[in-house]
PDB file of C-alpha atoms in Angstrom:
ATOM      1  CA  GLU A   1     118.401 112.979  95.877  1.00 96.00           C
ATOM      2  CA  VAL A   2     116.441 115.070  98.364  1.00 97.00           C
ATOM      3  CA  GLN A   3     118.708 117.211 100.524  1.00 98.00           C
ATOM      4  CA  LEU A   4     117.817 119.593 103.330  1.00 98.00           C
ATOM      5  CA  VAL A   5     120.640 121.577 104.919  1.00 98.00           C
ATOM      6  CA  GLU A   6     119.987 123.732 107.970  1.00 98.00           C
ATOM      7  CA  SER A   7     122.109 126.638 109.138  1.00 98.00           C
ATOM      8  CA  GLY A   8     122.006 129.551 111.542  1.00 98.00           C
ATOM      9  CA  GLY A   9     122.086 127.817 114.898  1.00 98.00           C
ATOM     10  CA  GLY A  10     124.209 128.789 117.862  1.00 98.00           C
ATOM     11  CA  LEU A  11     124.267 130.153 121.395  1.00 98.00           C
ATOM     12  CA  VAL A  12     121.841 132.983 122.148  1.00 98.00           C
ATOM     13  CA  GLN A  13     120.780 134.732 125.334  1.00 98.00           C
ATOM     14  CA  PRO A  14     117.233 134.420 126.692  1.00 98.00           C
ATOM     15  CA  GLY A  15     114.921 137.018 125.202  1.00 98.00           C
ATOM     16  CA  ARG A  16     117.011 137.447 122.055  1.00 98.00           C
ATOM     17  CA  SER A  17     116.284 136.377 118.488  1.00 98.00           C
ATOM     18  CA  LEU A  18     117.731 133.931 116.000  1.00 98.00           C
ATOM     19  CA  LYS A  19     116.877 132.992 112.422  1.00 98.00           C
ATOM     20  CA  LEU A  20     117.363 129.512 111.033  1.00 98.00           C
ATOM     21  CA  SER A  21     117.617 128.689 107.346  1.00 98.00           C
ATOM     22  CA  CYS A  22     117.150 125.492 105.378  1.00 98.00           C
ATOM     23  CA  ALA A  23     118.403 125.034 101.826  1.00 98.00           C
ATOM     24  CA  ALA A  24     116.472 122.419  99.861  1.00 98.00           C
ATOM     25  CA  SER A  25     117.483 120.540  96.731  1.00 98.00           C
ATOM     26  CA  GLY A  26     116.626 117.410  94.796  1.00 98.00           C
ATOM     27  CA  PHE A  27     112.878 118.074  94.517  1.00 98.00           C
ATOM     28  CA  THR A  28     110.450 120.782  93.394  1.00 98.00           C
ATOM     29  CA  PHE A  29     110.441 122.831  96.583  1.00 98.00           C
ATOM     30  CA  SER A  30     107.360 124.885  95.689  1.00 98.00           C
ATOM     31  CA  ASN A  31     105.202 121.748  95.469  1.00 97.00           C
ATOM     32  CA  TYR A  32     105.598 120.738  99.102  1.00 97.00           C
ATOM     33  CA  TYR A  33     104.573 121.895 102.536  1.00 97.00           C
ATOM     34  CA  MET A  34     107.620 122.343 104.742  1.00 98.00           C
ATOM     35  CA  ALA A  35     108.085 122.165 108.491  1.00 98.00           C
ATOM     36  CA  TRP A  36     110.401 122.575 111.444  1.00 98.00           C
ATOM     37  CA  VAL A  37     110.595 119.897 114.127  1.00 98.00           C
ATOM     38  CA  ARG A  38     112.780 120.172 117.214  1.00 98.00           C
ATOM     39  CA  GLN A  39     114.336 117.813 119.719  1.00 98.00           C
ATOM     40  CA  ALA A  40     115.529 118.989 123.113  1.00 98.00           C
ATOM     41  CA  PRO A  41     118.666 117.232 124.408  1.00 97.00           C
ATOM     42  CA  LYS A  42     117.888 113.590 125.275  1.00 96.00           C
ATOM     43  CA  LYS A  43     114.186 114.233 124.623  1.00 98.00           C
ATOM     44  CA  GLY A  44     111.598 113.341 122.001  1.00 98.00           C
ATOM     45  CA  LEU A  45     110.404 115.092 118.878  1.00 98.00           C
ATOM     46  CA  GLU A  46     108.211 118.199 118.900  1.00 98.00           C
ATOM     47  CA  TRP A  47     106.616 119.772 115.829  1.00 98.00           C
ATOM     48  CA  VAL A  48     107.327 123.525 115.742  1.00 98.00           C
ATOM     49  CA  ALA A  49     105.903 125.021 112.538  1.00 98.00           C
ATOM     50  CA  THR A  50     104.481 124.238 109.099  1.00 98.00           C
ATOM     51  CA  ILE A  51     104.065 126.385 106.004  1.00 98.00           C
ATOM     52  CA  SER A  52     101.941 125.755 102.923  1.00 97.00           C
ATOM     53  CA  THR A  53     103.340 125.562  99.404  1.00 97.00           C
ATOM     54  CA  SER A  54     102.725 129.243  98.610  1.00 97.00           C
ATOM     55  CA  GLY A  55     103.444 130.460 102.120  1.00 97.00           C
ATOM     56  CA  SER A  56      99.918 131.768 102.576  1.00 98.00           C
ATOM     57  CA  ARG A  57      99.121 129.406 105.436  1.00 98.00           C
ATOM     58  CA  THR A  58     101.195 128.763 108.529  1.00 98.00           C
ATOM     59  CA  TYR A  59     100.634 126.543 111.538  1.00 97.00           C
ATOM     60  CA  TYR A  60     102.193 126.558 115.017  1.00 98.00           C
ATOM     61  CA  PRO A  61     101.712 124.782 118.341  1.00 98.00           C
ATOM     62  CA  ASP A  62     100.820 126.943 121.333  1.00 97.00           C
ATOM     63  CA  SER A  63     104.351 126.571 122.725  1.00 97.00           C
ATOM     64  CA  VAL A  64     105.825 128.843 120.015  1.00 98.00           C
ATOM     65  CA  LYS A  65     102.820 130.718 118.621  1.00 98.00           C
ATOM     66  CA  GLY A  66     103.445 134.464 118.619  1.00 98.00           C
ATOM     67  CA  ARG A  67     107.208 134.024 119.053  1.00 98.00           C
ATOM     68  CA  PHE A  68     108.256 131.947 116.017  1.00 98.00           C
ATOM     69  CA  THR A  69     107.563 132.723 112.349  1.00 98.00           C
ATOM     70  CA  ILE A  70     108.049 130.267 109.525  1.00 98.00           C
ATOM     71  CA  SER A  71     108.562 131.565 105.996  1.00 98.00           C
ATOM     72  CA  ARG A  72     109.820 130.389 102.629  1.00 98.00           C
ATOM     73  CA  ASP A  73     111.345 131.673  99.416  1.00 98.00           C
ATOM     74  CA  ASN A  74     110.337 129.334  96.605  1.00 98.00           C
ATOM     75  CA  ALA A  75     112.643 131.086  94.128  1.00 98.00           C
ATOM     76  CA  LYS A  76     115.586 130.176  96.354  1.00 98.00           C
ATOM     77  CA  SER A  77     114.237 126.795  97.524  1.00 98.00           C
ATOM     78  CA  SER A  78     114.751 127.979 101.062  1.00 98.00           C
ATOM     79  CA  LEU A  79     112.862 127.686 104.321  1.00 98.00           C
ATOM     80  CA  TYR A  80     113.290 129.931 107.341  1.00 98.00           C
ATOM     81  CA  LEU A  81     112.398 130.047 111.017  1.00 98.00           C
ATOM     82  CA  GLN A  82     112.529 133.393 112.804  1.00 98.00           C
ATOM     83  CA  MET A  83     112.655 132.784 116.539  1.00 98.00           C
ATOM     84  CA  ASN A  84     111.999 135.728 118.860  1.00 98.00           C
ATOM     85  CA  SER A  85     111.811 136.047 122.645  1.00 98.00           C
ATOM     86  CA  LEU A  86     113.782 132.863 123.020  1.00 98.00           C
ATOM     87  CA  LYS A  87     113.522 130.884 126.247  1.00 98.00           C
ATOM     88  CA  SER A  88     115.774 128.245 127.779  1.00 98.00           C
ATOM     89  CA  GLU A  89     113.156 125.627 126.925  1.00 98.00           C
ATOM     90  CA  ASP A  90     113.689 126.402 123.230  1.00 98.00           C
ATOM     91  CA  THR A  91     117.137 124.804 123.499  1.00 98.00           C
ATOM     92  CA  ALA A  92     117.066 121.945 120.997  1.00 98.00           C
ATOM     93  CA  THR A  93     118.244 120.575 117.712  1.00 98.00           C
ATOM     94  CA  TYR A  94     116.004 122.011 115.007  1.00 98.00           C
ATOM     95  CA  TYR A  95     115.256 119.896 111.963  1.00 98.00           C
ATOM     96  CA  CYS A  96     113.939 121.116 108.646  1.00 98.00           C
ATOM     97  CA  ALA A  97     111.542 118.554 107.177  1.00 98.00           C
ATOM     98  CA  ARG A  98     109.506 118.084 104.047  1.00 98.00           C
ATOM     99  CA  GLN A  99     105.882 117.488 105.000  1.00 97.00           C
ATOM    100  CA  ARG A 100     103.282 115.555 103.088  1.00 94.00           C
ATOM    101  CA  LEU A 101     100.135 116.844 104.725  1.00 82.00           C
ATOM    102  CA  TRP A 102      98.095 114.140 106.464  1.00 79.00           C
ATOM    103  CA  VAL A 103     100.872 111.669 105.664  1.00 85.00           C
ATOM    104  CA  SER A 104     104.247 112.286 107.246  1.00 91.00           C
ATOM    105  CA  PHE A 105     107.478 114.226 107.463  1.00 97.00           C
ATOM    106  CA  ASP A 106     109.191 112.254 104.732  1.00 96.00           C
ATOM    107  CA  TYR A 107     112.644 113.844 104.541  1.00 98.00           C
ATOM    108  CA  TRP A 108     114.672 115.485 107.300  1.00 98.00           C
ATOM    109  CA  GLY A 109     117.782 117.627 107.389  1.00 98.00           C
ATOM    110  CA  GLN A 110     120.772 116.868 109.593  1.00 98.00           C
ATOM    111  CA  GLY A 111     119.619 119.380 112.196  1.00 98.00           C
ATOM    112  CA  VAL A 112     121.067 122.539 113.713  1.00 98.00           C
ATOM    113  CA  MET A 113     121.621 123.136 117.416  1.00 98.00           C
ATOM    114  CA  VAL A 114     120.148 126.151 119.178  1.00 98.00           C
ATOM    115  CA  THR A 115     121.226 126.825 122.763  1.00 98.00           C
ATOM    116  CA  VAL A 116     119.429 129.490 124.753  1.00 98.00           C
ATOM    117  CA  SER A 117     121.489 130.425 127.783  1.00 97.00           C
ATOM    118  CA  SER A 118     122.947 133.444 129.537  1.00 96.00           C
TER     119      SER A 118
ATOM    120  CA  ASP B   1      95.376 118.124 121.038  1.00 96.00           C
ATOM    121  CA  ILE B   2      95.751 114.455 120.105  1.00 97.00           C
ATOM    122  CA  GLN B   3      97.949 112.561 122.556  1.00 98.00           C
ATOM    123  CA  MET B   4     100.076 109.659 121.329  1.00 98.00           C
ATOM    124  CA  THR B   5     101.046 107.162 124.028  1.00 98.00           C
ATOM    125  CA  GLN B   6     103.851 104.876 122.988  1.00 98.00           C
ATOM    126  CA  SER B   7     104.943 101.667 124.728  1.00 97.00           C
ATOM    127  CA  PRO B   8     107.229 100.327 125.905  1.00 98.00           C
ATOM    128  CA  ALA B   9     109.570 103.248 126.610  1.00 98.00           C
ATOM    129  CA  SER B  10     112.520 100.890 126.234  1.00 97.00           C
ATOM    130  CA  LEU B  11     113.006  97.419 124.909  1.00 96.00           C
ATOM    131  CA  SER B  12     115.883  94.955 124.875  1.00 97.00           C
ATOM    132  CA  ALA B  13     115.760  92.185 122.277  1.00 97.00           C
ATOM    133  CA  SER B  14     118.020  89.592 120.663  1.00 97.00           C
ATOM    134  CA  LEU B  15     119.082  89.372 117.037  1.00 97.00           C
ATOM    135  CA  GLU B  16     116.479  87.689 114.811  1.00 97.00           C
ATOM    136  CA  GLU B  17     113.808  88.213 117.478  1.00 97.00           C
ATOM    137  CA  ILE B  18     110.381  89.614 116.644  1.00 98.00           C
ATOM    138  CA  VAL B  19     109.884  93.103 118.100  1.00 98.00           C
ATOM    139  CA  THR B  20     106.583  94.951 118.493  1.00 98.00           C
ATOM    140  CA  ILE B  21     106.100  98.587 119.529  1.00 98.00           C
ATOM    141  CA  THR B  22     102.667 100.064 120.093  1.00 98.00           C
ATOM    142  CA  CYS B  23     101.180 103.544 119.948  1.00 98.00           C
ATOM    143  CA  GLN B  24      97.774 104.533 121.331  1.00 98.00           C
ATOM    144  CA  ALA B  25      96.012 107.615 119.985  1.00 98.00           C
ATOM    145  CA  SER B  26      93.753 109.605 122.323  1.00 98.00           C
ATOM    146  CA  GLN B  27      91.112 109.886 119.590  1.00 97.00           C
ATOM    147  CA  ASP B  28      90.308 108.577 116.132  1.00 97.00           C
ATOM    148  CA  ILE B  29      93.062 109.436 113.647  1.00 97.00           C
ATOM    149  CA  GLY B  30      92.081 106.924 110.974  1.00 96.00           C
ATOM    150  CA  ASN B  31      95.149 105.668 109.142  1.00 96.00           C
ATOM    151  CA  TRP B  32      96.983 108.982 109.550  1.00 97.00           C
ATOM    152  CA  LEU B  33      99.882 107.486 111.498  1.00 97.00           C
ATOM    153  CA  ALA B  34     103.579 107.442 110.713  1.00 98.00           C
ATOM    154  CA  TRP B  35     106.555 105.672 112.278  1.00 98.00           C
ATOM    155  CA  TYR B  36     110.114 106.984 112.364  1.00 98.00           C
ATOM    156  CA  GLN B  37     113.477 105.479 113.266  1.00 98.00           C
ATOM    157  CA  GLN B  38     116.235 107.592 114.773  1.00 98.00           C
ATOM    158  CA  LYS B  39     119.668 106.018 114.942  1.00 97.00           C
ATOM    159  CA  PRO B  40     122.175 107.401 117.489  1.00 93.00           C
ATOM    160  CA  GLY B  41     123.408 110.849 116.469  1.00 94.00           C
ATOM    161  CA  LYS B  42     121.286 110.906 113.315  1.00 97.00           C
ATOM    162  CA  SER B  43     118.113 112.544 112.055  1.00 98.00           C
ATOM    163  CA  PRO B  44     114.800 110.680 112.186  1.00 98.00           C
ATOM    164  CA  GLN B  45     113.932 108.666 109.092  1.00 98.00           C
ATOM    165  CA  LEU B  46     110.457 107.775 107.892  1.00 98.00           C
ATOM    166  CA  LEU B  47     109.685 104.053 108.095  1.00 98.00           C
ATOM    167  CA  ILE B  48     105.932 103.754 107.652  1.00 97.00           C
ATOM    168  CA  TYR B  49     103.130 106.118 106.676  1.00 97.00           C
ATOM    169  CA  GLY B  50      99.394 105.670 106.407  1.00 96.00           C
ATOM    170  CA  ALA B  51      99.691 103.203 109.318  1.00 97.00           C
ATOM    171  CA  THR B  52     100.732 100.331 107.042  1.00 97.00           C
ATOM    172  CA  SER B  53     102.641 101.632 103.977  1.00 97.00           C
ATOM    173  CA  LEU B  54     106.392 101.123 103.858  1.00 97.00           C
ATOM    174  CA  ALA B  55     108.476 104.171 102.930  1.00 96.00           C
ATOM    175  CA  ASP B  56     110.909 103.898 100.029  1.00 94.00           C
ATOM    176  CA  GLY B  57     113.992 101.827 100.793  1.00 95.00           C
ATOM    177  CA  VAL B  58     112.711 100.448 104.098  1.00 97.00           C
ATOM    178  CA  PRO B  59     113.378  96.710 104.545  1.00 97.00           C
ATOM    179  CA  SER B  60     110.356  94.426 104.357  1.00 97.00           C
ATOM    180  CA  ARG B  61     111.005  93.103 107.881  1.00 98.00           C
ATOM    181  CA  PHE B  62     109.294  96.314 109.079  1.00 98.00           C
ATOM    182  CA  SER B  63     105.508  96.391 109.040  1.00 98.00           C
ATOM    183  CA  GLY B  64     102.722  98.468 110.510  1.00 98.00           C
ATOM    184  CA  SER B  65      99.197  97.636 111.587  1.00 98.00           C
ATOM    185  CA  ARG B  66      96.151  99.217 113.144  1.00 98.00           C
ATOM    186  CA  SER B  67      93.405  98.094 115.471  1.00 97.00           C
ATOM    187  CA  GLY B  68      91.013 100.926 116.200  1.00 97.00           C
ATOM    188  CA  THR B  69      93.085 103.674 117.797  1.00 97.00           C
ATOM    189  CA  GLN B  70      96.003 101.369 118.584  1.00 98.00           C
ATOM    190  CA  TYR B  71      98.858 101.145 116.124  1.00 98.00           C
ATOM    191  CA  SER B  72     101.760  98.722 116.025  1.00 98.00           C
ATOM    192  CA  LEU B  73     105.188  98.618 114.445  1.00 98.00           C
ATOM    193  CA  LYS B  74     106.632  95.131 114.005  1.00 98.00           C
ATOM    194  CA  ILE B  75     110.187  94.143 113.162  1.00 98.00           C
ATOM    195  CA  SER B  76     110.014  90.544 112.039  1.00 95.00           C
ATOM    196  CA  ARG B  77     113.696  89.609 112.564  1.00 94.00           C
ATOM    197  CA  LEU B  78     115.739  92.161 114.495  1.00 97.00           C
ATOM    198  CA  GLN B  79     119.045  93.173 112.907  1.00 97.00           C
ATOM    199  CA  VAL B  80     121.973  95.136 114.404  1.00 97.00           C
ATOM    200  CA  GLU B  81     121.197  98.126 112.183  1.00 96.00           C
ATOM    201  CA  ASP B  82     117.681  98.376 113.685  1.00 97.00           C
ATOM    202  CA  ILE B  83     119.001  99.672 117.007  1.00 97.00           C
ATOM    203  CA  GLY B  84     117.775 103.159 117.817  1.00 98.00           C
ATOM    204  CA  ILE B  85     114.731 105.076 118.981  1.00 98.00           C
ATOM    205  CA  TYR B  86     111.347 104.680 117.307  1.00 98.00           C
ATOM    206  CA  TYR B  87     108.632 107.340 117.274  1.00 98.00           C
ATOM    207  CA  CYS B  88     105.031 107.304 116.152  1.00 98.00           C
ATOM    208  CA  GLN B  89     103.351 110.494 114.893  1.00 98.00           C
ATOM    209  CA  GLN B  90      99.750 111.348 114.186  1.00 98.00           C
ATOM    210  CA  ALA B  91      99.300 113.120 110.855  1.00 96.00           C
ATOM    211  CA  SER B  92      95.540 113.624 111.226  1.00 95.00           C
ATOM    212  CA  SER B  93      95.431 117.218 112.432  1.00 93.00           C
ATOM    213  CA  ALA B  94      97.504 120.071 113.796  1.00 94.00           C
ATOM    214  CA  PRO B  95      99.162 120.223 116.217  1.00 97.00           C
ATOM    215  CA  TRP B  96     100.904 117.186 114.772  1.00 97.00           C
ATOM    216  CA  THR B  97     102.134 115.174 117.724  1.00 98.00           C
ATOM    217  CA  PHE B  98     104.661 112.432 118.350  1.00 98.00           C
ATOM    218  CA  GLY B  99     104.764 109.572 120.794  1.00 98.00           C
ATOM    219  CA  GLY B 100     107.385 109.686 123.516  1.00 98.00           C
ATOM    220  CA  GLY B 101     109.647 107.200 121.757  1.00 98.00           C
ATOM    221  CA  THR B 102     110.778 103.600 122.270  1.00 98.00           C
ATOM    222  CA  LYS B 103     114.464 102.963 122.755  1.00 98.00           C
ATOM    223  CA  LEU B 104     115.382  99.617 121.194  1.00 98.00           C
ATOM    224  CA  GLU B 105     118.585  97.953 122.384  1.00 97.00           C
ATOM    225  CA  LEU B 106     120.291  94.638 121.761  1.00 95.00           C
ATOM    226  CA  LYS B 107     120.165  92.044 124.492  1.00 94.00           C
TER     227      LYS B 107
END
């Protein structure tokens, strides 16, 4: 059974940093692209970052480019999201997702809440 | 960026009714379209990929279709467990974008 478990969320002040983690199990982690997708309170879904199987390629939307960094450790079956210079508009539930490129985000974690507020 | 315009934003339907949600892409995305269901308080779940292919474990009352750059999700006989918010997503190119969502409620 595919499982994705996020951790590391919480309350953080604007301008500060936070690092999210996602522990994967139930599939060969190194064979899949992985992604982060977020959902602001009462809002829709927004893709945040994607990383290739080896970690050599990363993709970001303009809204987080230069502030967020996605990374992975295939030996630990773990995905990470380093978030710097956080803004109030980054407040959201962040989901870790397995991504089949050009197909879909086929499995999602339960999500972790990040609140950016003074 | 590819814009995905989903309609309606909300929908009220009766049990056993046929429900259709549509998604319009701002440019050609081929069959690179996925649909997700998000039940209240839960994570999104994949329903359909490749515009028409059912994800594992998804009931056959769900189906997807395409006409040019317009995509549709159909629920053939609405059940209580189908209540939630539905999103389309283009998987053609980054930045991967979602529709605004359709909130489906019981009448």
